[in-house]
């Protein structure tokens, strides 16, 4: 594959970077990234990967655009309210960059379908907003051995980690299983600062690009935590857990299961102090 | 005893087990937290039994599912 004149111009700022060059840009154009969730995190991730020229972007989301999304889900516009999120996202991706092929999945990621979907991608980005999906994605990527970026956000806080399944610390190494439903309060009232997923989702896209290009040091074995109020980033080193129920020495989880959805209500107080 | 909790040096007057530290540090929902001591993640069942000692590094890692969750 060689770049057209238009592409050389479009991607010139990448090509000028010694560490990327035309070769790197061609690699991006041949790459396939799946974004699970076209919401707060998925929006910036999708926009930046489109701009970067990732050749194929898959997006999974079962939802429609809602007015309350627009405070932070910047890939969706006022005129998109009521539209399927995957269609709204796909339209903007194509508008930014016609080089990108978009595959949309207007459905929820579930145990019965997720492995078949993720198989054909090079990297997955978890942009979901619930624990059940996060554990499912972690497990599915482990079974299919697809590297992925995990992230979560809440109120003024965010965190992310890059996971090379079977090689580096996984989500279950850190968080064994979803928090109990009767204890976890309901997150629908928690709220989130609109700009927050912009930061974290873009960091996820950064990790994806680094992985695809083989550049720099991936955020593996390290949970990056962000406190927007304190403007504090911390990189917490986390080794693989030999007692991890998925990737540890004596695995208990050998197949995918839809974890019970958590309801997490913060009106009474703090989820993360 | 002197501990480093979430990157900060503190003087803890809690007893010497993790569950007591969680109370002292005002972690209101211990079920929403994962605890790492000296770079090893604990099982929840170990919170009551894991002894801390002077100089230990403790991290509280919070479950973050998302800002808008009811599926």
PDB file of C-alpha atoms in Angstrom, chain A:
ATOM      1  CA  UNK A   1       0.000   0.000   0.000  1.00  0.00           C
ATOM      2  CA  UNK A   2       1.311   3.455  -0.661  1.00  0.00           C
ATOM      3  CA  UNK A   3      -0.123   6.765   0.375  1.00  0.00           C
ATOM      4  CA  UNK A   4      -1.898   9.017  -2.095  1.00  0.00           C
ATOM      5  CA  UNK A   5      -0.898  12.648  -2.376  1.00  0.00           C
ATOM      6  CA  UNK A   6      -4.005  13.598  -0.439  1.00  0.00           C
ATOM      7  CA  UNK A   7      -3.106  11.207   2.342  1.00  0.00           C
ATOM      8  CA  UNK A   8       0.448  12.482   2.485  1.00  0.00           C
ATOM      9  CA  UNK A   9      -0.995  15.917   3.020  1.00  0.00           C
ATOM     10  CA  UNK A  10      -3.697  14.798   5.439  1.00  0.00           C
ATOM     11  CA  UNK A  11      -1.321  12.853   7.617  1.00  0.00           C
ATOM     12  CA  UNK A  12       1.719  15.076   7.149  1.00  0.00           C
ATOM     13  CA  UNK A  13       2.020  15.840  10.853  1.00  0.00           C
ATOM     14  CA  UNK A  14       2.281  12.126  11.564  1.00  0.00           C
ATOM     15  CA  UNK A  15       4.621  11.455   8.692  1.00  0.00           C
ATOM     16  CA  UNK A  16       7.014  14.184   9.807  1.00  0.00           C
ATOM     17  CA  UNK A  17       7.416  12.448  13.149  1.00  0.00           C
ATOM     18  CA  UNK A  18      10.500  10.299  12.782  1.00  0.00           C
ATOM     19  CA  UNK A  19       8.960   7.652  14.993  1.00  0.00           C
ATOM     20  CA  UNK A  20       5.896   7.364  12.758  1.00  0.00           C
ATOM     21  CA  UNK A  21       6.730   8.217   9.159  1.00  0.00           C
ATOM     22  CA  UNK A  22       4.862   7.002   6.113  1.00  0.00           C
ATOM     23  CA  UNK A  23       5.423   3.436   7.263  1.00  0.00           C
ATOM     24  CA  UNK A  24       3.671   4.121  10.555  1.00  0.00           C
ATOM     25  CA  UNK A  25       0.801   5.877   8.865  1.00  0.00           C
ATOM     26  CA  UNK A  26       0.324   2.936   6.527  1.00  0.00           C
ATOM     27  CA  UNK A  27       0.252   0.685   9.580  1.00  0.00           C
ATOM     28  CA  UNK A  28      -2.539   2.789  11.067  1.00  0.00           C
ATOM     29  CA  UNK A  29      -4.479   2.629   7.828  1.00  0.00           C
ATOM     30  CA  UNK A  30      -4.271  -1.160   7.932  1.00  0.00           C
ATOM     31  CA  UNK A  31      -5.319  -1.357  11.597  1.00  0.00           C
ATOM     32  CA  UNK A  32      -8.676  -2.234  13.117  1.00  0.00           C
ATOM     33  CA  UNK A  33      -9.875  -0.871  16.444  1.00  0.00           C
ATOM     34  CA  UNK A  34     -13.150  -1.690  18.154  1.00  0.00           C
ATOM     35  CA  UNK A  35     -14.759   0.884  20.436  1.00  0.00           C
ATOM     36  CA  UNK A  36     -17.314  -0.551  22.815  1.00  0.00           C
ATOM     37  CA  UNK A  37     -19.631   2.251  23.870  1.00  0.00           C
ATOM     38  CA  UNK A  38     -20.320   5.392  21.860  1.00  0.00           C
ATOM     39  CA  UNK A  39     -20.756   7.660  24.849  1.00  0.00           C
ATOM     40  CA  UNK A  40     -18.533   9.814  27.007  1.00  0.00           C
ATOM     41  CA  UNK A  41     -15.337   7.847  26.558  1.00  0.00           C
ATOM     42  CA  UNK A  42     -16.146   6.525  23.111  1.00  0.00           C
ATOM     43  CA  UNK A  43     -16.706   9.989  21.663  1.00  0.00           C
ATOM     44  CA  UNK A  44     -13.185  11.381  21.946  1.00  0.00           C
ATOM     45  CA  UNK A  45     -11.669   7.973  21.269  1.00  0.00           C
ATOM     46  CA  UNK A  46     -13.588   7.625  18.020  1.00  0.00           C
ATOM     47  CA  UNK A  47     -12.945  11.209  16.906  1.00  0.00           C
ATOM     48  CA  UNK A  48      -9.201  10.979  17.441  1.00  0.00           C
ATOM     49  CA  UNK A  49      -8.815   7.530  15.925  1.00  0.00           C
ATOM     50  CA  UNK A  50     -10.719   8.754  12.886  1.00  0.00           C
ATOM     51  CA  UNK A  51      -8.417  11.740  12.595  1.00  0.00           C
ATOM     52  CA  UNK A  52      -5.404   9.478  13.004  1.00  0.00           C
ATOM     53  CA  UNK A  53      -6.461   7.388  10.044  1.00  0.00           C
ATOM     54  CA  UNK A  54      -7.125   4.063  11.747  1.00  0.00           C
ATOM     55  CA  UNK A  55      -8.344   2.141   8.729  1.00  0.00           C
ATOM     56  CA  UNK A  56     -11.235   0.311  10.339  1.00  0.00           C
ATOM     57  CA  UNK A  57     -13.175   1.454  13.379  1.00  0.00           C
ATOM     58  CA  UNK A  58     -15.900  -0.719  14.843  1.00  0.00           C
ATOM     59  CA  UNK A  59     -18.438   0.752  17.246  1.00  0.00           C
ATOM     60  CA  UNK A  60     -20.808  -1.114  19.513  1.00  0.00           C
ATOM     61  CA  UNK A  61     -23.672   0.642  21.257  1.00  0.00           C
ATOM     62  CA  UNK A  62     -27.298  -0.363  21.728  1.00  0.00           C
ATOM     63  CA  UNK A  63     -28.535   3.079  22.664  1.00  0.00           C
ATOM     64  CA  UNK A  64     -30.014   6.160  21.042  1.00  0.00           C
ATOM     65  CA  UNK A  65     -28.751   9.692  21.536  1.00  0.00           C
ATOM     66  CA  UNK A  66     -30.476  11.385  24.443  1.00  0.00           C
ATOM     67  CA  UNK A  67     -30.447  15.100  25.319  1.00  0.00           C
ATOM     68  CA  UNK A  68     -28.655  14.412  28.604  1.00  0.00           C
ATOM     69  CA  UNK A  69     -25.789  12.819  26.676  1.00  0.00           C
ATOM     70  CA  UNK A  70     -24.806  16.041  24.949  1.00  0.00           C
ATOM     71  CA  UNK A  71     -23.119  17.533  28.006  1.00  0.00           C
ATOM     72  CA  UNK A  72     -20.174  15.179  27.422  1.00  0.00           C
ATOM     73  CA  UNK A  73     -20.661  12.847  24.466  1.00  0.00           C
ATOM     74  CA  UNK A  74     -19.139  15.207  21.995  1.00  0.00           C
ATOM     75  CA  UNK A  75     -19.463  13.023  18.934  1.00  0.00           C
ATOM     76  CA  UNK A  76     -23.230  13.541  19.071  1.00  0.00           C
ATOM     77  CA  UNK A  77     -24.969  16.764  18.144  1.00  0.00           C
ATOM     78  CA  UNK A  78     -28.322  18.284  19.107  1.00  0.00           C
ATOM     79  CA  UNK A  79     -29.733  17.253  15.741  1.00  0.00           C
ATOM     80  CA  UNK A  80     -28.830  13.620  16.502  1.00  0.00           C
ATOM     81  CA  UNK A  81     -31.148  13.269  19.498  1.00  0.00           C
ATOM     82  CA  UNK A  82     -33.236  10.148  18.938  1.00  0.00           C
ATOM     83  CA  UNK A  83     -30.784   8.639  16.459  1.00  0.00           C
ATOM     84  CA  UNK A  84     -28.912   5.395  17.067  1.00  0.00           C
ATOM     85  CA  UNK A  85     -25.615   6.334  18.670  1.00  0.00           C
ATOM     86  CA  UNK A  86     -23.622   4.097  16.349  1.00  0.00           C
ATOM     87  CA  UNK A  87     -25.091   5.847  13.310  1.00  0.00           C
ATOM     88  CA  UNK A  88     -24.445   9.297  14.755  1.00  0.00           C
ATOM     89  CA  UNK A  89     -20.873   8.311  15.581  1.00  0.00           C
ATOM     90  CA  UNK A  90     -20.274   6.694  12.194  1.00  0.00           C
ATOM     91  CA  UNK A  91     -21.466   9.818  10.384  1.00  0.00           C
ATOM     92  CA  UNK A  92     -18.969  12.029  12.220  1.00  0.00           C
ATOM     93  CA  UNK A  93     -16.110   9.587  11.767  1.00  0.00           C
ATOM     94  CA  UNK A  94     -16.696   9.494   8.017  1.00  0.00           C
ATOM     95  CA  UNK A  95     -17.016  13.267   7.890  1.00  0.00           C
ATOM     96  CA  UNK A  96     -13.640  13.662   9.592  1.00  0.00           C
ATOM     97  CA  UNK A  97     -11.944  11.049   7.494  1.00  0.00           C
ATOM     98  CA  UNK A  98     -13.268   9.194   4.456  1.00  0.00           C
ATOM     99  CA  UNK A  99     -10.240   6.866   4.620  1.00  0.00           C
ATOM    100  CA  UNK A 100     -11.854   5.159   7.600  1.00  0.00           C
ATOM    101  CA  UNK A 101     -14.215   2.216   7.212  1.00  0.00           C
ATOM    102  CA  UNK A 102     -16.746   2.160  10.021  1.00  0.00           C
ATOM    103  CA  UNK A 103     -18.567  -0.963  11.117  1.00  0.00           C
ATOM    104  CA  UNK A 104     -21.484  -0.337  13.442  1.00  0.00           C
ATOM    105  CA  UNK A 105     -23.108  -2.781  15.833  1.00  0.00           C
ATOM    106  CA  UNK A 106     -26.380  -1.432  17.175  1.00  0.00           C
ATOM    107  CA  UNK A 107     -26.557  -3.879  20.051  1.00  0.00           C
ATOM    108  CA  UNK A 108     -25.297  -4.452  23.560  1.00  0.00           C
ATOM    109  CA  UNK A 109     -22.068  -6.354  24.052  1.00  0.00           C
ATOM    110  CA  UNK A 110     -23.175  -9.654  25.558  1.00  0.00           C
ATOM    111  CA  UNK A 111     -21.559 -12.972  26.392  1.00  0.00           C
ATOM    112  CA  UNK A 112     -23.165 -14.625  23.369  1.00  0.00           C
ATOM    113  CA  UNK A 113     -21.885 -12.175  20.756  1.00  0.00           C
ATOM    114  CA  UNK A 114     -18.790 -10.420  22.007  1.00  0.00           C
ATOM    115  CA  UNK A 115     -16.088 -12.945  21.194  1.00  0.00           C
ATOM    116  CA  UNK A 116     -17.165 -13.250  17.587  1.00  0.00           C
ATOM    117  CA  UNK A 117     -17.079  -9.468  17.247  1.00  0.00           C
ATOM    118  CA  UNK A 118     -13.762  -8.704  18.894  1.00  0.00           C
ATOM    119  CA  UNK A 119     -11.878 -11.505  17.123  1.00  0.00           C
ATOM    120  CA  UNK A 120     -11.269  -9.517  13.971  1.00  0.00           C
ATOM    121  CA  UNK A 121      -9.868  -6.400  15.660  1.00  0.00           C
ATOM    122  CA  UNK A 122      -6.298  -5.523  16.635  1.00  0.00           C
ATOM    123  CA  UNK A 123      -7.215  -3.512  19.719  1.00  0.00           C
ATOM    124  CA  UNK A 124     -10.347  -2.926  21.767  1.00  0.00           C
ATOM    125  CA  UNK A 125     -11.304   0.149  23.732  1.00  0.00           C
ATOM    126  CA  UNK A 126     -13.675  -0.324  26.657  1.00  0.00           C
ATOM    127  CA  UNK A 127     -15.789   2.819  26.725  1.00  0.00           C
ATOM    128  CA  UNK A 128     -18.689   1.255  28.598  1.00  0.00           C
ATOM    129  CA  UNK A 129     -20.431   2.721  31.603  1.00  0.00           C
ATOM    130  CA  UNK A 130     -21.240  -0.305  33.737  1.00  0.00           C
ATOM    131  CA  UNK A 131     -19.356  -2.968  35.646  1.00  0.00           C
ATOM    132  CA  UNK A 132     -21.028  -5.932  33.974  1.00  0.00           C
ATOM    133  CA  UNK A 133     -19.761  -4.867  30.574  1.00  0.00           C
ATOM    134  CA  UNK A 134     -16.292  -4.107  31.898  1.00  0.00           C
ATOM    135  CA  UNK A 135     -15.858  -7.562  33.340  1.00  0.00           C
ATOM    136  CA  UNK A 136     -17.293  -9.121  30.191  1.00  0.00           C
ATOM    137  CA  UNK A 137     -14.889  -7.211  27.960  1.00  0.00           C
ATOM    138  CA  UNK A 138     -11.946  -8.082  30.185  1.00  0.00           C
ATOM    139  CA  UNK A 139     -12.821 -11.758  30.064  1.00  0.00           C
ATOM    140  CA  UNK A 140     -13.609 -11.849  26.344  1.00  0.00           C
ATOM    141  CA  UNK A 141     -10.360 -10.093  25.461  1.00  0.00           C
ATOM    142  CA  UNK A 142      -8.548 -12.611  27.647  1.00  0.00           C
ATOM    143  CA  UNK A 143     -10.093 -15.595  25.892  1.00  0.00           C
ATOM    144  CA  UNK A 144      -9.434 -14.086  22.453  1.00  0.00           C
ATOM    145  CA  UNK A 145      -6.077 -12.597  23.516  1.00  0.00           C
ATOM    146  CA  UNK A 146      -6.892  -9.154  22.140  1.00  0.00           C
ATOM    147  CA  UNK A 147      -5.123  -6.210  23.817  1.00  0.00           C
ATOM    148  CA  UNK A 148      -7.407  -3.538  25.130  1.00  0.00           C
ATOM    149  CA  UNK A 149      -7.739  -0.333  27.074  1.00  0.00           C
ATOM    150  CA  UNK A 150      -9.902  -0.361  30.181  1.00  0.00           C
ATOM    151  CA  UNK A 151     -11.182   2.879  31.671  1.00  0.00           C
ATOM    152  CA  UNK A 152     -13.799   4.085  34.098  1.00  0.00           C
ATOM    153  CA  UNK A 153     -15.010   7.519  35.101  1.00  0.00           C
ATOM    154  CA  UNK A 154     -17.187   8.921  37.848  1.00  0.00           C
ATOM    155  CA  UNK A 155     -17.906  12.448  39.051  1.00  0.00           C
ATOM    156  CA  UNK A 156     -14.506  14.130  38.923  1.00  0.00           C
ATOM    157  CA  UNK A 157     -12.374  11.025  38.723  1.00  0.00           C
ATOM    158  CA  UNK A 158     -11.110   8.672  36.102  1.00  0.00           C
ATOM    159  CA  UNK A 159      -8.803   5.756  35.718  1.00  0.00           C
ATOM    160  CA  UNK A 160      -7.302   3.686  32.949  1.00  0.00           C
ATOM    161  CA  UNK A 161      -5.027   0.759  32.311  1.00  0.00           C
ATOM    162  CA  UNK A 162      -3.869  -1.031  29.168  1.00  0.00           C
ATOM    163  CA  UNK A 163      -4.158  -4.791  29.253  1.00  0.00           C
ATOM    164  CA  UNK A 164      -2.230  -7.346  27.210  1.00  0.00           C
ATOM    165  CA  UNK A 165      -4.249 -10.425  28.159  1.00  0.00           C
ATOM    166  CA  UNK A 166      -2.231 -13.281  29.545  1.00  0.00           C
ATOM    167  CA  UNK A 167       0.808 -11.046  29.828  1.00  0.00           C
ATOM    168  CA  UNK A 168      -0.043  -8.061  32.012  1.00  0.00           C
ATOM    169  CA  UNK A 169      -2.322  -7.184  34.914  1.00  0.00           C
ATOM    170  CA  UNK A 170      -5.966  -7.603  33.980  1.00  0.00           C
ATOM    171  CA  UNK A 171      -9.097  -5.955  35.356  1.00  0.00           C
ATOM    172  CA  UNK A 172      -9.935  -8.965  37.497  1.00  0.00           C
ATOM    173  CA  UNK A 173      -6.414  -8.983  38.976  1.00  0.00           C
ATOM    174  CA  UNK A 174      -7.381  -5.667  40.547  1.00  0.00           C
ATOM    175  CA  UNK A 175     -11.155  -5.952  40.924  1.00  0.00           C
ATOM    176  CA  UNK A 176     -12.006  -9.589  41.376  1.00  0.00           C
ATOM    177  CA  UNK A 177     -15.690  -9.349  40.474  1.00  0.00           C
ATOM    178  CA  UNK A 178     -18.442  -6.712  40.318  1.00  0.00           C
ATOM    179  CA  UNK A 179     -19.353  -5.049  43.618  1.00  0.00           C
ATOM    180  CA  UNK A 180     -22.407  -6.587  45.316  1.00  0.00           C
ATOM    181  CA  UNK A 181     -25.712  -5.128  44.050  1.00  0.00           C
ATOM    182  CA  UNK A 182     -27.187  -4.673  47.501  1.00  0.00           C
ATOM    183  CA  UNK A 183     -24.229  -2.621  48.677  1.00  0.00           C
ATOM    184  CA  UNK A 184     -23.365  -0.540  45.643  1.00  0.00           C
ATOM    185  CA  UNK A 185     -25.464   2.595  45.472  1.00  0.00           C
ATOM    186  CA  UNK A 186     -27.022   3.668  42.139  1.00  0.00           C
ATOM    187  CA  UNK A 187     -24.704   5.615  39.813  1.00  0.00           C
ATOM    188  CA  UNK A 188     -27.406   7.192  37.703  1.00  0.00           C
ATOM    189  CA  UNK A 189     -27.488  10.077  40.160  1.00  0.00           C
ATOM    190  CA  UNK A 190     -23.719  10.284  40.496  1.00  0.00           C
ATOM    191  CA  UNK A 191     -23.110  12.617  37.639  1.00  0.00           C
ATOM    192  CA  UNK A 192     -19.869  13.244  35.846  1.00  0.00           C
ATOM    193  CA  UNK A 193     -18.003  16.408  34.889  1.00  0.00           C
ATOM    194  CA  UNK A 194     -18.555  16.767  31.142  1.00  0.00           C
ATOM    195  CA  UNK A 195     -14.934  17.291  30.257  1.00  0.00           C
ATOM    196  CA  UNK A 196     -13.723  14.309  32.226  1.00  0.00           C
ATOM    197  CA  UNK A 197     -14.338  11.562  29.659  1.00  0.00           C
ATOM    198  CA  UNK A 198     -12.680  13.814  27.110  1.00  0.00           C
ATOM    199  CA  UNK A 199      -9.409  13.442  28.971  1.00  0.00           C
ATOM    200  CA  UNK A 200      -9.678   9.747  29.696  1.00  0.00           C
ATOM    201  CA  UNK A 201     -11.121   8.709  26.327  1.00  0.00           C
ATOM    202  CA  UNK A 202      -8.337  10.548  24.539  1.00  0.00           C
ATOM    203  CA  UNK A 203      -5.777   8.772  26.704  1.00  0.00           C
ATOM    204  CA  UNK A 204      -7.379   5.510  25.626  1.00  0.00           C
ATOM    205  CA  UNK A 205      -7.032   6.477  21.972  1.00  0.00           C
ATOM    206  CA  UNK A 206      -3.404   7.403  22.692  1.00  0.00           C
ATOM    207  CA  UNK A 207      -2.725   3.924  24.027  1.00  0.00           C
ATOM    208  CA  UNK A 208      -4.412   2.409  20.975  1.00  0.00           C
ATOM    209  CA  UNK A 209      -2.230   4.401  18.584  1.00  0.00           C
ATOM    210  CA  UNK A 210       0.907   3.575  20.550  1.00  0.00           C
ATOM    211  CA  UNK A 211       0.064  -0.090  20.494  1.00  0.00           C
ATOM    212  CA  UNK A 212      -0.651  -0.110  16.776  1.00  0.00           C
ATOM    213  CA  UNK A 213       2.582   1.711  15.997  1.00  0.00           C
ATOM    214  CA  UNK A 214       4.693  -0.126  18.559  1.00  0.00           C
ATOM    215  CA  UNK A 215       5.696   3.172  20.131  1.00  0.00           C
ATOM    216  CA  UNK A 216       6.616   4.264  23.613  1.00  0.00           C
ATOM    217  CA  UNK A 217       5.712   2.527  26.841  1.00  0.00           C
ATOM    218  CA  UNK A 218       2.184   1.183  27.166  1.00  0.00           C
ATOM    219  CA  UNK A 219       0.253   1.767  30.363  1.00  0.00           C
ATOM    220  CA  UNK A 220       0.419  -1.897  31.316  1.00  0.00           C
ATOM    221  CA  UNK A 221       0.685  -3.111  34.902  1.00  0.00           C
ATOM    222  CA  UNK A 222      -0.187   0.431  35.922  1.00  0.00           C
ATOM    223  CA  UNK A 223      -3.504   2.031  36.780  1.00  0.00           C
ATOM    224  CA  UNK A 224      -3.428   5.714  35.928  1.00  0.00           C
ATOM    225  CA  UNK A 225      -5.815   7.538  38.246  1.00  0.00           C
ATOM    226  CA  UNK A 226      -6.961  11.077  37.610  1.00  0.00           C
ATOM    227  CA  UNK A 227      -8.493  13.506  40.067  1.00  0.00           C
ATOM    228  CA  UNK A 228      -9.706  16.503  38.064  1.00  0.00           C
ATOM    229  CA  UNK A 229     -10.378  18.624  41.136  1.00  0.00           C
ATOM    230  CA  UNK A 230      -6.842  18.285  42.433  1.00  0.00           C
ATOM    231  CA  UNK A 231      -5.429  18.064  38.909  1.00  0.00           C
ATOM    232  CA  UNK A 232      -3.608  15.021  40.124  1.00  0.00           C
ATOM    233  CA  UNK A 233      -2.488  12.080  37.993  1.00  0.00           C
ATOM    234  CA  UNK A 234      -1.102   9.043  39.765  1.00  0.00           C
ATOM    235  CA  UNK A 235       0.361   5.955  38.199  1.00  0.00           C
ATOM    236  CA  UNK A 236      -0.323   3.088  40.565  1.00  0.00           C
ATOM    237  CA  UNK A 237       1.812   0.060  39.881  1.00  0.00           C
ATOM    238  CA  UNK A 238      -0.189  -3.152  40.002  1.00  0.00           C
ATOM    239  CA  UNK A 239       1.408  -6.518  39.480  1.00  0.00           C
ATOM    240  CA  UNK A 240      -0.447  -9.460  38.038  1.00  0.00           C
ATOM    241  CA  UNK A 241      -2.363 -11.240  40.746  1.00  0.00           C
ATOM    242  CA  UNK A 242      -1.503 -14.949  41.078  1.00  0.00           C
ATOM    243  CA  UNK A 243      -4.946 -15.393  42.673  1.00  0.00           C
ATOM    244  CA  UNK A 244      -6.772 -13.699  39.791  1.00  0.00           C
ATOM    245  CA  UNK A 245      -9.850 -15.804  38.997  1.00  0.00           C
ATOM    246  CA  UNK A 246      -9.267 -15.310  35.275  1.00  0.00           C
ATOM    247  CA  UNK A 247      -5.563 -15.099  34.525  1.00  0.00           C
ATOM    248  CA  UNK A 248      -4.052 -16.334  37.783  1.00  0.00           C
ATOM    249  CA  UNK A 249      -2.405 -19.618  38.660  1.00  0.00           C
ATOM    250  CA  UNK A 250      -5.703 -21.377  39.355  1.00  0.00           C
ATOM    251  CA  UNK A 251      -8.336 -19.843  37.102  1.00  0.00           C
ATOM    252  CA  UNK A 252     -11.961 -20.175  38.206  1.00  0.00           C
ATOM    253  CA  UNK A 253     -13.460 -18.456  35.205  1.00  0.00           C
ATOM    254  CA  UNK A 254     -13.312 -20.506  32.071  1.00  0.00           C
ATOM    255  CA  UNK A 255     -16.182 -19.087  30.079  1.00  0.00           C
ATOM    256  CA  UNK A 256     -18.019 -15.840  29.474  1.00  0.00           C
ATOM    257  CA  UNK A 257     -21.017 -14.910  31.532  1.00  0.00           C
ATOM    258  CA  UNK A 258     -23.171 -11.795  31.617  1.00  0.00           C
ATOM    259  CA  UNK A 259     -22.511 -10.435  35.093  1.00  0.00           C
ATOM    260  CA  UNK A 260     -25.478  -9.087  36.983  1.00  0.00           C
ATOM    261  CA  UNK A 261     -25.853  -5.388  36.222  1.00  0.00           C
ATOM    262  CA  UNK A 262     -24.899  -3.150  39.069  1.00  0.00           C
ATOM    263  CA  UNK A 263     -27.049  -0.386  40.322  1.00  0.00           C
ATOM    264  CA  UNK A 264     -24.926   2.191  41.987  1.00  0.00           C
ATOM    265  CA  UNK A 265     -26.617   5.156  43.704  1.00  0.00           C
ATOM    266  CA  UNK A 266     -24.544   7.947  45.071  1.00  0.00           C
ATOM    267  CA  UNK A 267     -27.169  10.313  46.367  1.00  0.00           C
ATOM    268  CA  UNK A 268     -26.283   9.423  49.905  1.00  0.00           C
ATOM    269  CA  UNK A 269     -22.636  10.021  49.735  1.00  0.00           C
ATOM    270  CA  UNK A 270     -19.407   9.124  48.281  1.00  0.00           C
ATOM    271  CA  UNK A 271     -18.484   6.231  46.119  1.00  0.00           C
ATOM    272  CA  UNK A 272     -14.919   7.367  45.916  1.00  0.00           C
ATOM    273  CA  UNK A 273     -13.886   9.692  48.723  1.00  0.00           C
TER     274      UNK A 273
END
